[in-house]
Amino acid sequence: MVEIKVTHHRDVFKLFHHRVCGSTDPEVKAGKPSPDIFLIAASRFLDKPDPSNCLVFEDAPNGVQAALSAGMQVVMVPDELVTEEMRKDATQVLKSLDDFRPEDFGLPPFPTIG
């Protein structure tokens, strides 16, 4: 299952320090909406970040709830079938990842191309 998720995005996944997959990681005892997966991912950084300084990208309501339960901020890029009610708890909701502006979260902006 993990390979299916990363096959078409290998270049993106190479940018990450590590990845935690709920279906294969033995430390993840409960699936979303439990915060386990996000807390474990944060704990694996060399400098353990405060959860409130972590930013999660999610497409599903259970993932949003898991991130919030972990004390993290969450950007939701939902499927069109996700209702407004299901979107309301996300820190930010975007139609596309292309709309993400890191500076909205106090991060450096993307470099200008051209």
Coordinates of C-alpha atoms in Angstrom, one line a residue:
M1 CA 0.0 0.0 0.0
V2 CA 2.8 2.4 0.8
E3 CA 4.4 1.9 -2.6
I4 CA 1.1 2.8 -4.3
K5 CA 1.0 6.1 -2.4
V6 CA 4.6 7.1 -3.2
T7 CA 5.2 5.7 -6.7
H8 CA 4.1 8.8 -8.6
H9 CA 5.6 11.2 -6.1
R10 CA 9.1 9.9 -5.5
D11 CA 10.8 13.3 -6.2
V12 CA 8.6 14.9 -3.6
F13 CA 9.1 12.2 -1.0
K14 CA 12.9 12.5 -1.4
L15 CA 12.6 16.0 0.1
F16 CA 11.4 14.7 3.5
H17 CA 13.6 13.8 6.4
H18 CA 11.6 10.6 7.0
R19 CA 8.1 9.3 6.5
V20 CA 5.7 7.4 8.7
C21 CA 3.0 5.2 7.1
G22 CA 0.3 4.1 9.4
S23 CA -0.3 0.8 7.6
T24 CA 3.3 -0.4 8.0
D25 CA 4.9 1.4 10.9
P26 CA 4.9 -0.8 14.1
E27 CA 4.8 2.3 16.4
V28 CA 1.5 3.5 14.9
K29 CA -1.0 1.6 17.1
A30 CA -4.2 3.4 16.1
G31 CA -5.3 4.9 12.8
K32 CA -6.7 8.4 12.2
P33 CA -8.4 10.2 13.8
S34 CA -6.0 9.1 16.5
P35 CA -3.0 11.5 16.5
D36 CA -0.4 8.7 16.7
I37 CA 0.9 8.9 13.2
F38 CA 1.6 12.7 13.5
L39 CA 3.1 12.5 17.0
I40 CA 5.4 9.7 15.9
A41 CA 6.5 11.5 12.8
A42 CA 7.3 14.6 14.9
S43 CA 9.3 12.5 17.4
R44 CA 11.6 11.2 14.7
F45 CA 13.2 14.6 13.9
L46 CA 16.6 15.1 15.5
D47 CA 15.4 18.4 17.1
K48 CA 12.0 17.3 18.4
P49 CA 9.6 20.1 17.3
D50 CA 6.8 21.4 19.5
P51 CA 3.6 20.1 17.9
S52 CA 2.2 23.6 17.6
N53 CA 5.1 24.3 15.2
C54 CA 4.2 21.4 12.9
L55 CA 2.2 21.8 9.8
V56 CA 0.2 18.9 8.4
F57 CA -1.3 18.6 4.9
E58 CA -4.4 16.5 4.8
D59 CA -7.2 15.6 2.4
A60 CA -9.6 13.8 4.7
P61 CA -11.6 14.9 7.8
N62 CA -10.2 12.1 9.9
G63 CA -6.7 13.3 9.1
V64 CA -7.6 16.9 10.0
Q65 CA -9.0 15.6 13.4
A66 CA -5.8 13.6 14.0
A67 CA -3.5 16.6 13.3
L68 CA -5.6 18.8 15.5
S69 CA -5.6 16.2 18.3
A70 CA -1.8 16.2 18.0
G71 CA -1.8 19.9 18.6
M72 CA -0.7 20.7 15.1
Q73 CA -1.9 23.1 12.4
V74 CA -3.4 21.6 9.4
V75 CA -3.9 22.6 5.8
M76 CA -6.7 20.7 4.2
V77 CA -6.9 20.1 0.4
P78 CA -10.2 18.2 0.3
D79 CA -11.9 16.1 -2.3
E80 CA -14.9 17.9 -3.7
L81 CA -17.2 15.4 -1.8
V82 CA -16.0 16.7 1.6
T83 CA -18.7 19.0 2.9
E84 CA -18.2 22.5 4.4
E85 CA -19.1 21.0 7.8
M86 CA -16.2 18.6 7.5
R87 CA -13.8 21.4 6.4
K88 CA -14.6 23.8 9.2
D89 CA -11.9 22.7 11.8
A90 CA -8.9 22.8 9.4
T91 CA -6.5 25.7 10.0
Q92 CA -6.7 26.5 6.3
V93 CA -8.5 25.0 3.4
L94 CA -7.1 25.1 -0.2
K95 CA -8.5 24.0 -3.5
S96 CA -5.0 22.9 -4.6
L97 CA -1.6 22.6 -3.1
D98 CA -0.6 25.1 -5.8
D99 CA -2.5 27.7 -3.7
F100 CA -0.3 27.1 -0.6
R101 CA 1.6 30.2 0.6
P102 CA 4.2 29.3 3.2
E103 CA 4.3 32.9 4.5
D104 CA 0.7 32.4 5.8
F105 CA 2.4 30.2 8.5
G106 CA 5.4 32.3 9.1
L107 CA 7.6 30.3 6.7
P108 CA 9.8 31.8 4.0
P109 CA 7.9 32.4 0.8
F110 CA 8.6 30.2 -2.3
P111 CA 11.3 31.7 -4.5
T112 CA 10.2 33.8 -7.4
I113 CA 10.9 32.0 -10.7
G114 CA 11.8 34.0 -13.7

